[in-house]
Coordinates of C-alpha atoms in Angstrom, one line a residue:
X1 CA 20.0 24.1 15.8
X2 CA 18.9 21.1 17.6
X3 CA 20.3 18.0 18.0
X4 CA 19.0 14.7 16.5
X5 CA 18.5 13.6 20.2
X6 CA 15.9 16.4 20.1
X7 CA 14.7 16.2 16.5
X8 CA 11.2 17.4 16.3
X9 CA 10.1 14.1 14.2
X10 CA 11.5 11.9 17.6
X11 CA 8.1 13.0 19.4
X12 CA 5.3 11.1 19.2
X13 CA 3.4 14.4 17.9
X14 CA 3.2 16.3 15.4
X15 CA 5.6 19.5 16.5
X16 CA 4.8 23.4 15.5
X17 CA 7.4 22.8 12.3
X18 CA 6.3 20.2 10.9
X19 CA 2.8 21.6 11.2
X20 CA 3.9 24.8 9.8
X21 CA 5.6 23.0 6.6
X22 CA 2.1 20.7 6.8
X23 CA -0.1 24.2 6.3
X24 CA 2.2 25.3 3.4
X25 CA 1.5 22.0 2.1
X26 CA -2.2 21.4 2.3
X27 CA -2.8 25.1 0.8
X28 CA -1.0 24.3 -2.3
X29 CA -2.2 20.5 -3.0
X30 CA -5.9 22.3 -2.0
X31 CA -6.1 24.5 -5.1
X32 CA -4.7 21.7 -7.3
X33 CA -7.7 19.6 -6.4
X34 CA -10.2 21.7 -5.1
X35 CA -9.4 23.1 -9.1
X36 CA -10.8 20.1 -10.1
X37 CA -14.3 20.2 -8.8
X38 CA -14.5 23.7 -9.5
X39 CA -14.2 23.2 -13.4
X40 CA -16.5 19.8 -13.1
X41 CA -19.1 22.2 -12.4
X42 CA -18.8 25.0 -15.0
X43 CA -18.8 22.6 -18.0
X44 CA -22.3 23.8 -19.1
X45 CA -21.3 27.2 -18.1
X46 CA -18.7 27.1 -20.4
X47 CA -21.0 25.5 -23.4
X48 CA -22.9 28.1 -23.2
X49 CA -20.3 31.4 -23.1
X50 CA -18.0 29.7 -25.9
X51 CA -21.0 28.3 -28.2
X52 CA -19.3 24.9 -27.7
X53 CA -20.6 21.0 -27.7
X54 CA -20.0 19.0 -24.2
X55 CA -17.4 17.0 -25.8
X56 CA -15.5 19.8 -26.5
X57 CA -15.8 21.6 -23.1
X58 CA -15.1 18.3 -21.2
X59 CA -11.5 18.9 -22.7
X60 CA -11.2 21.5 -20.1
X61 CA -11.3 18.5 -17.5
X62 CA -9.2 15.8 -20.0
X63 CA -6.6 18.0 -20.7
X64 CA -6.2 19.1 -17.2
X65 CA -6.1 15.6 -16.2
X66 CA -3.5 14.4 -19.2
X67 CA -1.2 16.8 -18.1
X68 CA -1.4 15.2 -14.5
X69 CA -0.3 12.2 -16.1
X70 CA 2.4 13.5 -18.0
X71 CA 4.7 15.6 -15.6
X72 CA 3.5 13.2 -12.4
X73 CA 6.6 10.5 -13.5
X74 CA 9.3 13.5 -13.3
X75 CA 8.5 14.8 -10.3
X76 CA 10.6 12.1 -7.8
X77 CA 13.5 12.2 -10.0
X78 CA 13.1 16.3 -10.3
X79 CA 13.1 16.1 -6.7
X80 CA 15.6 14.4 -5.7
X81 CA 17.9 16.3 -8.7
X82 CA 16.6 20.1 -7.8
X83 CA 15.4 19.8 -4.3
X84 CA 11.4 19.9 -3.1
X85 CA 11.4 23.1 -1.9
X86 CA 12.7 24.7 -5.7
X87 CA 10.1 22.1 -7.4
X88 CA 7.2 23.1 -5.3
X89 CA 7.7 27.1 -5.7
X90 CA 7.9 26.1 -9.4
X91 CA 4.7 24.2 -9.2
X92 CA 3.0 26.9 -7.5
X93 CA 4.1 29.5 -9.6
X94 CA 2.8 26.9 -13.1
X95 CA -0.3 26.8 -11.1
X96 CA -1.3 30.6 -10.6
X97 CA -0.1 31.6 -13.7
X98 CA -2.2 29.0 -15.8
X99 CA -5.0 30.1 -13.1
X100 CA -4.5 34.0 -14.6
X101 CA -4.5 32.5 -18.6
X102 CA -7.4 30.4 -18.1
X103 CA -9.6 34.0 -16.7
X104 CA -8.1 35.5 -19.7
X105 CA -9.3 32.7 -22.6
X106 CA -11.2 33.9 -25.3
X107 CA -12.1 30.8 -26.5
X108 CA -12.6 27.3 -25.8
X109 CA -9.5 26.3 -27.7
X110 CA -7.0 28.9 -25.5
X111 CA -9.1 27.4 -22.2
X112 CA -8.4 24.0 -23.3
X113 CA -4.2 25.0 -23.7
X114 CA -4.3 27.2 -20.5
X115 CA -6.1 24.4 -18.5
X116 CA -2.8 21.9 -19.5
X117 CA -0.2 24.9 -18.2
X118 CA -2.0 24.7 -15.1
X119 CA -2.3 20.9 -15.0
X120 CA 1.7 21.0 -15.3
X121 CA 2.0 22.7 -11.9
X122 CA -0.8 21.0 -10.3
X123 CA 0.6 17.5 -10.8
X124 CA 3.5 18.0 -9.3
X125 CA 1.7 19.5 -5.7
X126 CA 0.4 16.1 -4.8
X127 CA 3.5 13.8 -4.9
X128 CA 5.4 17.1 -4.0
X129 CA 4.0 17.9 -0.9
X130 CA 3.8 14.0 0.2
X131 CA 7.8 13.8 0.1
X132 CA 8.1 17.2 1.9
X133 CA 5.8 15.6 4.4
X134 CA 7.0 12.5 5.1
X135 CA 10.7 13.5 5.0
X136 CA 9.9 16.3 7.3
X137 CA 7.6 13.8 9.9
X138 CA 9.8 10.3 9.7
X139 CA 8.7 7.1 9.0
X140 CA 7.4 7.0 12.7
X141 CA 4.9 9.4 11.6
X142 CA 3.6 8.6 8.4
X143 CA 0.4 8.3 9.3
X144 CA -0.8 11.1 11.0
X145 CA 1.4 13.1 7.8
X146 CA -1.4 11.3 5.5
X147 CA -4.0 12.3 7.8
X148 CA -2.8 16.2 7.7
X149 CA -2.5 15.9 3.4
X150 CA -6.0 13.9 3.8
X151 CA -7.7 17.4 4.3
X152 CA -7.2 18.6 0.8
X153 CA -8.2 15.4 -0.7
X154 CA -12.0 15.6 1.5
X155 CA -11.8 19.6 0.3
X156 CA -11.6 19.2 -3.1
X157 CA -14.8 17.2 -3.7
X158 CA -16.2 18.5 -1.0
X159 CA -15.8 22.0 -1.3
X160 CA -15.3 22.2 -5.1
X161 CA -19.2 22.2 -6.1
X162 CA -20.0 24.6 -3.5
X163 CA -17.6 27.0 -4.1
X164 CA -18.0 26.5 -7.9
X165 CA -22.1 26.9 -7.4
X166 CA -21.7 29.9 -5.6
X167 CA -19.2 31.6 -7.8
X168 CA -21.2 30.5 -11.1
X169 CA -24.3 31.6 -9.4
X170 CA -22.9 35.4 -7.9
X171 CA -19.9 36.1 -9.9
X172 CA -18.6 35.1 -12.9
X173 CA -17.2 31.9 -14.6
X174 CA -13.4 33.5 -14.6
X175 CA -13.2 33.6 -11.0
X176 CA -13.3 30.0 -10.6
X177 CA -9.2 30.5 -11.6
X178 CA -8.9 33.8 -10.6
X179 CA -9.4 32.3 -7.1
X180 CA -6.3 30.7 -7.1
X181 CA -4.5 33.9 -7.2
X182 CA -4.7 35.1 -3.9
X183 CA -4.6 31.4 -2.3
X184 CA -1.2 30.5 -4.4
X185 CA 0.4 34.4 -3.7
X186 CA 0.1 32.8 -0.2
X187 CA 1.0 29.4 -0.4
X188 CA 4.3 31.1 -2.5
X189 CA 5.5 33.4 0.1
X190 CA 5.0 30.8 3.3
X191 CA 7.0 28.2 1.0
X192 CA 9.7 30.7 0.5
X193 CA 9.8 31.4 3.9
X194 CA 9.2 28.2 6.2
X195 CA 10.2 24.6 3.8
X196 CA 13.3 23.4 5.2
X197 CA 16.4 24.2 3.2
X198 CA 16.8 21.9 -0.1
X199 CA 19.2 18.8 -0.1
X200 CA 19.0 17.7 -3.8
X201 CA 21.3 14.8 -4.9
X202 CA 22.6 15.8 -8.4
X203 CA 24.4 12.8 -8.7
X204 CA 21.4 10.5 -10.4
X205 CA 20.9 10.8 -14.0
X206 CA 17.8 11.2 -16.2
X207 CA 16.5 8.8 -17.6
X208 CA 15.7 9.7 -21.3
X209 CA 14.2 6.7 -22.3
X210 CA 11.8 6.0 -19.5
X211 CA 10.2 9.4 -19.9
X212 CA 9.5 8.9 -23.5
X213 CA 7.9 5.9 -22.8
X214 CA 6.1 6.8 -19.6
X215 CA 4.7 10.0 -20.0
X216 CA 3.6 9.6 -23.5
X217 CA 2.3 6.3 -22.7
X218 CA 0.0 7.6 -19.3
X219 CA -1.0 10.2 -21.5
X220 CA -2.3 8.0 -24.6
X221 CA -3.8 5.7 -22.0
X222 CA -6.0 7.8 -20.2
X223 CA -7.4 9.5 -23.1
X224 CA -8.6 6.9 -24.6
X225 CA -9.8 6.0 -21.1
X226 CA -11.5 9.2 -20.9
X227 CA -13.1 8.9 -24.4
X228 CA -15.1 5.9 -23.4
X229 CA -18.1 8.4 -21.7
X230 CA -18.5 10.5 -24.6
X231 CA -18.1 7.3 -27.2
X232 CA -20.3 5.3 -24.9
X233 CA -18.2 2.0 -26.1
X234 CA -14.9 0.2 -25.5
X235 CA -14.8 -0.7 -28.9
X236 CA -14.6 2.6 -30.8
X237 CA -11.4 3.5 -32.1
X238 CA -11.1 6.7 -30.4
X239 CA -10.6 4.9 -27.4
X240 CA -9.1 1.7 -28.1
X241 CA -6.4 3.4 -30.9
X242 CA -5.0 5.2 -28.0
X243 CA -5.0 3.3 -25.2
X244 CA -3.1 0.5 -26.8
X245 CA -0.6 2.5 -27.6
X246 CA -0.2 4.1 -24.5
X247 CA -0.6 0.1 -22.8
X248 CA 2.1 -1.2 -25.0
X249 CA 4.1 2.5 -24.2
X250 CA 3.7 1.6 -20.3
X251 CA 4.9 -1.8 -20.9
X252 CA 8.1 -0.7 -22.8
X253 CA 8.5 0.7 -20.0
X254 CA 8.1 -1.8 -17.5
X255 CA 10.9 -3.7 -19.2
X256 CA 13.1 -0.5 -19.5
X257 CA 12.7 0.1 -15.9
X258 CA 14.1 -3.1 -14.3
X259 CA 17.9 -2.2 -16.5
X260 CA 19.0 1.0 -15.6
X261 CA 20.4 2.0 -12.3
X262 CA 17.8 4.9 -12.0
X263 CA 15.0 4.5 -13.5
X264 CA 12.4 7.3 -14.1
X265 CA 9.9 5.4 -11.5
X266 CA 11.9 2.8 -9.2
X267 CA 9.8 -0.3 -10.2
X268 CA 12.1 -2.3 -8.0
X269 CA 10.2 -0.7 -4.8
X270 CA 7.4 -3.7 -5.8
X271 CA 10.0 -6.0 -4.1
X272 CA 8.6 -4.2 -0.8
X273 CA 5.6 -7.0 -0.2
X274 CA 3.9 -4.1 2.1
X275 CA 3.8 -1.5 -0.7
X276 CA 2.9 -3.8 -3.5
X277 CA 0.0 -4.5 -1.2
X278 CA -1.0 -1.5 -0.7
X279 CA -0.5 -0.5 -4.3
X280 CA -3.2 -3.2 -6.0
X281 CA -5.5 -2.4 -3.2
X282 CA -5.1 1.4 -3.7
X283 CA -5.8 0.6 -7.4
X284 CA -8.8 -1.1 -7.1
X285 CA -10.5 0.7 -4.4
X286 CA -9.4 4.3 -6.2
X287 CA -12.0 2.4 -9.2
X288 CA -14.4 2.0 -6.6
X289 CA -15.0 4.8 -4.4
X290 CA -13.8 7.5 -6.6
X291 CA -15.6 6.3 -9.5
X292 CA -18.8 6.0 -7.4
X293 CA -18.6 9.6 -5.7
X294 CA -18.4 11.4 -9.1
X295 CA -22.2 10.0 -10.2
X296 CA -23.6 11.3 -6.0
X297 CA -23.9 15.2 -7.4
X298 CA -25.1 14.0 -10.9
X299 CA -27.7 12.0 -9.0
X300 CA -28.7 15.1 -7.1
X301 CA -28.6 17.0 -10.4
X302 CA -30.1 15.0 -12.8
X303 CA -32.8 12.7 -10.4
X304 CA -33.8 15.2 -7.5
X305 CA -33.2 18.7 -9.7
X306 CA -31.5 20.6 -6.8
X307 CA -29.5 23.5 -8.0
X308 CA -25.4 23.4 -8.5
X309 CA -25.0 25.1 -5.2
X310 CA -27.6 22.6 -3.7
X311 CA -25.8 19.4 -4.7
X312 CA -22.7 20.8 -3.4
X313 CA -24.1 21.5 0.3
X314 CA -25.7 18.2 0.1
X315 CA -22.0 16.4 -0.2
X316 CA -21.3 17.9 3.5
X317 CA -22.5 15.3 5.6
X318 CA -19.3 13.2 3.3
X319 CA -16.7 15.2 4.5
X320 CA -17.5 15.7 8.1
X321 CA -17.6 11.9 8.5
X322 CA -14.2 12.1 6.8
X323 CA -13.5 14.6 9.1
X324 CA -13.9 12.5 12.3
X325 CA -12.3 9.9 11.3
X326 CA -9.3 10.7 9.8
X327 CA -7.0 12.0 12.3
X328 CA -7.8 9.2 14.4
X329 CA -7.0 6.5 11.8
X330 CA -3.8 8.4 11.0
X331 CA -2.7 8.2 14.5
X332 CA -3.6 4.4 14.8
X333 CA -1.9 3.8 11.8
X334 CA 1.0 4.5 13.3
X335 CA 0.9 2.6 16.3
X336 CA -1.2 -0.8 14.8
X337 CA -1.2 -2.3 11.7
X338 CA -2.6 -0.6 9.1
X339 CA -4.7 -3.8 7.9
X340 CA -7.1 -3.5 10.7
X341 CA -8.2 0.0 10.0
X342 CA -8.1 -0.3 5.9
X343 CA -10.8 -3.4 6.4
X344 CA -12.6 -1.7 8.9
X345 CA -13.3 1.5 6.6
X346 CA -14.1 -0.5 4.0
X347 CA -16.4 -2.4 5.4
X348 CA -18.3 0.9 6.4
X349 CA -18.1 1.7 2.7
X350 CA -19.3 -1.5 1.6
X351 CA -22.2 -1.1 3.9
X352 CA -22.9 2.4 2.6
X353 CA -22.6 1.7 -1.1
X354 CA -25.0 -1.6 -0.5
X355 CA -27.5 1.0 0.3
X356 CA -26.7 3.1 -2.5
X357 CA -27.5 -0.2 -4.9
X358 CA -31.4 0.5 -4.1
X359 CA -31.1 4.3 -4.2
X360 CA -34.5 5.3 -6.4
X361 CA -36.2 8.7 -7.3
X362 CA -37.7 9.2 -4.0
X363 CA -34.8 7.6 -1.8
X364 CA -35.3 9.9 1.7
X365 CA -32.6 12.7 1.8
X366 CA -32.2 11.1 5.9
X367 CA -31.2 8.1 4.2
X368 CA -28.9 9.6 1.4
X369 CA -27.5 12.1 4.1
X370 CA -26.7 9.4 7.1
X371 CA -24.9 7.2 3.8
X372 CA -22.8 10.1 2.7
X373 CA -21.5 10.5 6.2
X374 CA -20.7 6.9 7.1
X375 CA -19.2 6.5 3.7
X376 CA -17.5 9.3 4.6
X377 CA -16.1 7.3 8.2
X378 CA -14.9 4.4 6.3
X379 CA -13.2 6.8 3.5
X380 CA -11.3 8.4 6.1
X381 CA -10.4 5.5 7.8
X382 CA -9.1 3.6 4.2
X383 CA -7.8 6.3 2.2
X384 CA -4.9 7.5 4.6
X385 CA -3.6 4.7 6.3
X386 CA -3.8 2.9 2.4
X387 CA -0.9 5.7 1.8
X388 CA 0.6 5.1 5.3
X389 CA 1.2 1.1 4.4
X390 CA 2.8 1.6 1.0
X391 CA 5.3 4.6 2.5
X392 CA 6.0 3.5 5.7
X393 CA 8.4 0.6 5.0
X394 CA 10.6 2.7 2.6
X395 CA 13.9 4.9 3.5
X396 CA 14.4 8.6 3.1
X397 CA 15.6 8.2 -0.5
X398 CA 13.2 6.1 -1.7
X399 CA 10.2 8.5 -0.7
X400 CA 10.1 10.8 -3.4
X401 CA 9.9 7.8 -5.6
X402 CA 7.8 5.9 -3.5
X403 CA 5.1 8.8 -3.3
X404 CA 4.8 9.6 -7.0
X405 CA 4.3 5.9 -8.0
X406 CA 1.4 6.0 -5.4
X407 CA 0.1 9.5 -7.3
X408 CA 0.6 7.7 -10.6
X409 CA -1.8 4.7 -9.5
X410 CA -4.1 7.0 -7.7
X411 CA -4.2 9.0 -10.9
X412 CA -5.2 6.4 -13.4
X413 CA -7.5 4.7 -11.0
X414 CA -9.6 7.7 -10.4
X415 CA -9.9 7.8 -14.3
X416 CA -10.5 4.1 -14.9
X417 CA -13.1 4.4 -12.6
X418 CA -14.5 7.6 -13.7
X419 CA -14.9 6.4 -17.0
X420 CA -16.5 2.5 -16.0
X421 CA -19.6 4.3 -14.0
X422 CA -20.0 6.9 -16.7
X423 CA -20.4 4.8 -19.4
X424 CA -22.6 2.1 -17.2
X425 CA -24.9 5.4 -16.4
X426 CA -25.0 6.2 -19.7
X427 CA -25.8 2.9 -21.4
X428 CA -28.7 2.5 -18.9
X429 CA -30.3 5.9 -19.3
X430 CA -30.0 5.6 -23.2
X431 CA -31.7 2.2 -23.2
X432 CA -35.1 3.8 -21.6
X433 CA -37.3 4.2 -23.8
X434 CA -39.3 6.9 -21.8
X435 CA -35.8 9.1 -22.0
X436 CA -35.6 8.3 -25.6
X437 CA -39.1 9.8 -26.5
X438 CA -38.7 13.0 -24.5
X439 CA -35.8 13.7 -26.1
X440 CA -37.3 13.5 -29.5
X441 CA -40.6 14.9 -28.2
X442 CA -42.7 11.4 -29.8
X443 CA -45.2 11.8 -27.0
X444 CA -48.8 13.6 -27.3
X445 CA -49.2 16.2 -24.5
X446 CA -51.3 14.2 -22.4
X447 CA -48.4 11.5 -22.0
X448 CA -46.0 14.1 -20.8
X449 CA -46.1 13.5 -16.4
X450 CA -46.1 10.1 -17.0
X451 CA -43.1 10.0 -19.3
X452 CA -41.6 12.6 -17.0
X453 CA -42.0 10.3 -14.1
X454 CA -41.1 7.5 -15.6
X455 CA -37.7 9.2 -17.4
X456 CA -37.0 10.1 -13.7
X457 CA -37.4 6.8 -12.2
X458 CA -35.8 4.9 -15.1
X459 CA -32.8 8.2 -14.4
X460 CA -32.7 7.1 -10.9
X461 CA -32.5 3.3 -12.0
X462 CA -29.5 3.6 -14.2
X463 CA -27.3 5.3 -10.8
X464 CA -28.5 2.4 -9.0
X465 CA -26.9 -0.1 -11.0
X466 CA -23.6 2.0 -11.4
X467 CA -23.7 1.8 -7.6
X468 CA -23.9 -2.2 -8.0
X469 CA -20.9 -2.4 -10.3
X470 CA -18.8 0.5 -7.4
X471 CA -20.2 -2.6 -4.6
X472 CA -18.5 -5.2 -6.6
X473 CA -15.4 -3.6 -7.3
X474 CA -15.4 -2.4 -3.6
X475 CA -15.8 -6.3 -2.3
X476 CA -13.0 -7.3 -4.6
X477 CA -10.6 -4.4 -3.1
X478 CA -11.3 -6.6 0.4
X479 CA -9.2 -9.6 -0.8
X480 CA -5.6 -7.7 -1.2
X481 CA -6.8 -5.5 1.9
X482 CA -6.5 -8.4 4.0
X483 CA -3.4 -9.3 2.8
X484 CA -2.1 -6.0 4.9
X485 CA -0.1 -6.0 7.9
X486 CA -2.1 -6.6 11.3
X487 CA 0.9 -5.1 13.4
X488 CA 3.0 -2.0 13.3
X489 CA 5.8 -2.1 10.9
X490 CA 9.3 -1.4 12.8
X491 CA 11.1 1.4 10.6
X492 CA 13.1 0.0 7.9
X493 CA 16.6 -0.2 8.1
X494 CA 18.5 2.5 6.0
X495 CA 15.3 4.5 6.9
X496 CA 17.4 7.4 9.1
X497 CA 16.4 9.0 12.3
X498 CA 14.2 12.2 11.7
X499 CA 16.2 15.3 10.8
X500 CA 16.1 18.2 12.5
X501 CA 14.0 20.5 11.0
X502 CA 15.4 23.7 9.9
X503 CA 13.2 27.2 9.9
X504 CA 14.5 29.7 7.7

């Protein structure tokens, strides 16, 4: 055993352990959101094999994603009370076996249940696999940890529609979650065998009350969130019935939070200037990007007709940029303030989405292909050191904590944003009038190019201006960004040296 002196976190590299618990790490959180993608693309597959509406087959992705929401708020209490190497095997073994049910369904309705087992494991990789991480690394290191747990995050969307194309297109729709099998068998034995040795603190206790308010409340909220696309409206009852109830829930539980000595999330960390920073401007650029992203494959679905497997290969050029940049944010993040890189990747962003604004039916692919990659850049130069600021300035006990409020945010932003561009694209491609008549076929068959062209362009139109709301939202993200540090942030005090890390 080596001494602290020698502690593989002292370097200024990442050492052979830690990289070994990092590849253990980045296969697990890989299948929870490459899982994601996977499904996005099979909805129609699935309308068609279970004789169901849209509505009801997006439940597959809602129900995935409410589940998320609900065990996300247990997992850094869990963490610290079992240990993260126990709640991570646990999470992986959730996670394969609601991959095996979902192969098995035999309807739409047993999916639908199957897809929430699975999302129970699957939320618990992410903040999961941060803690491991960054308790393994050191504060030091932080940033090059969220550079190594950035590559599942580029894989998922990356990687999702092309894998998911292909296997729709060759195979069958089960093995979208029999492909998790062999993966998580994997990722299980290498977590058995290299995490460090669990250190759980059995001492805190559980607090009842915040999970009753919390999870139920997450829940309620982003459903009705979620309902807006499919309601087309704010105003229906579906979603505002809901997401009241969940809003009033959270705030219960904001109130809750601040009295007992351990609260289910820590809300007290928002005392830390640096993470509360980092938290709002998480939050609103989450609303942005990820919102924005969702409606590039739809655009190359819906506007340019390329095939599943098409659209996927066409997101490439997003993750290489990603790619290149990344690592080398993740490394300056930990040696210079984390505000200059966050502002200088979104600034690339910006520049990319601005483009995206005049996007039309005949846009060049150069064009589309050159934006994807610098958007990619800027992505990987904001997402990771975003992460980096919030964690950096917190001790070894407040990281579990620390890391699933950031998943929380992350979470609901992703959906808040999801569900703003959809039901922009959606009001503007039900107020054309050429897209109205096809659908009812009111046209003579003479009119039919010209309404076909102009249903395309008016198509292409309505992406456009969901692309001008993303720019907005992504401009407004630059006010708290500069608001982050310029310089390094010493390690906190209470934040101990890096432990040894123990192979076993």
């Amino acid at each position: 055993m080596q001494t602290p002196a020698a502690a593989p976190a002292a370097g200024d590299k990442l050492d052979a352990a830690v990289l070994k618990i990092a590849s253990v790490v980045v296969l697990g959180v890989i299948m929870s959101i490459l899982d994601v993608t996977v499904v996005s693309v099979a909805l129609p597959t699935f309308q068609e094999v279970f004789g169901a509406s849209y509505a009801t087959v997006a439940w597959t992705m809602t129900g995935y994603t409410l589940a998320l929401a609900t065990v996300i708020p247990l997992t850094g209490w869990a963490a610290d009370r079992f240990g993260t190497k126990r709640l991570y095997i646990l999470a992986l073994v959730l996670f394969v076996l609601g991959s095996v049910l979902c192969s098995l369904a035999w309807d739409i309705g047993s999916l639908i249940t199957f897809r929430v087992l699975q999302g129970l494991g699957g939320g618990m990789l992410m903040p999961l696999g941060m803690t491991i991480m960054t308790r393994a690394a050191g504060p030091d290191r932080i940033g090059r940890v969220m550079a190594v747990l950035g590559i599942p995050m580029l894989m998922g969307p990356i990687g999702g529609p092309i894998l998911g194309g292909w296997m729709l297109e060759s195979l069958s729709w089960h093995w979208i979650f029999l492909i998790n099998v062999p993966i998580g068998a994997v990722a299980l034995v290498a977590a058995v065998l290299v995490l460090p040795k669990d250190n759980p603190s059995p001492s805190e206790t559980f607090d009842y009350v915040g999970m009753l308010l919390l999870s139920p409340g997450l829940a309620l909220l982003l459903f009705g969130v979620s309902s807006i696309p499919e309601k087309g409206t704010v105003a229906s009852s579906r979603v505002l019935v809901p997401a009241l109830i969940g809003v009033a829930l959270v705030v219960g539980f904001v109130f809750h939070a601040l009295r007992p000595r351990h609260p289910l999330i820590d809300l007290r960390l928002f005392k830390n200037k640096q993470l509360t920073v980092a938290t709002i401007t998480l939050f609103l650029f989450a609303v942005a990007f990820f919102g924005a992203m969702l409606l590039v494959p739809s655009y190359f679905l819906q506007v340019r007709q390329e095939t599943t497997l098409s659209a996927g290969l066409l997101l490439a050029p997003q993750g290489l940029g990603a790619m290149l940049s990344m690592p080398i944010a993740g490394k300056l993040a930990d040696k210079t303030g984390v505000g200059k890189i966050v502002l200088f990747g979104m600034g690339v962003i910006a520049v990319g989405m601005g483009v995206l604004t005049q996007i039309d039916a005949n846009t060049s692919y150069v064009v589309l292909l050159g934006v994807l990659a610098l958007m990619g850049i800027g992505m990987g130069a904001a997402m990771m050191p975003l992460m980096t600021a919030a964690l950096q300035t917190l001790n070894d006990h407040t990281i579990a904590r620390g890391s699933t409020l950031m998943n929380i945010v992350q979470q609901v932003a992703a959906s808040v944003g999801t569900a703003v561009m959809s039901v922009v694209l959606t009001n503007q491609i039900n107020g054309s009038e050429a897209i109205g008549r096809l659908a009812t076929k009111s046209f003579e068959p003479q009119e039919a190019p010209a309404l076909a062209a102009q249903a395309q362009a008016d198509t292409a139109s309505g992406f456009a201006i969901a692309f001008t709301v993303a720019f907005v939202l992504l401009l407004l993200t630059l006010v708290p960004a500069f608001l982050l540090p310029r310089r390094k942030v010493e390690t906190p005090e209470g934040a101990e040296a890096p432990k040894p890390v123990i192979m076993h």
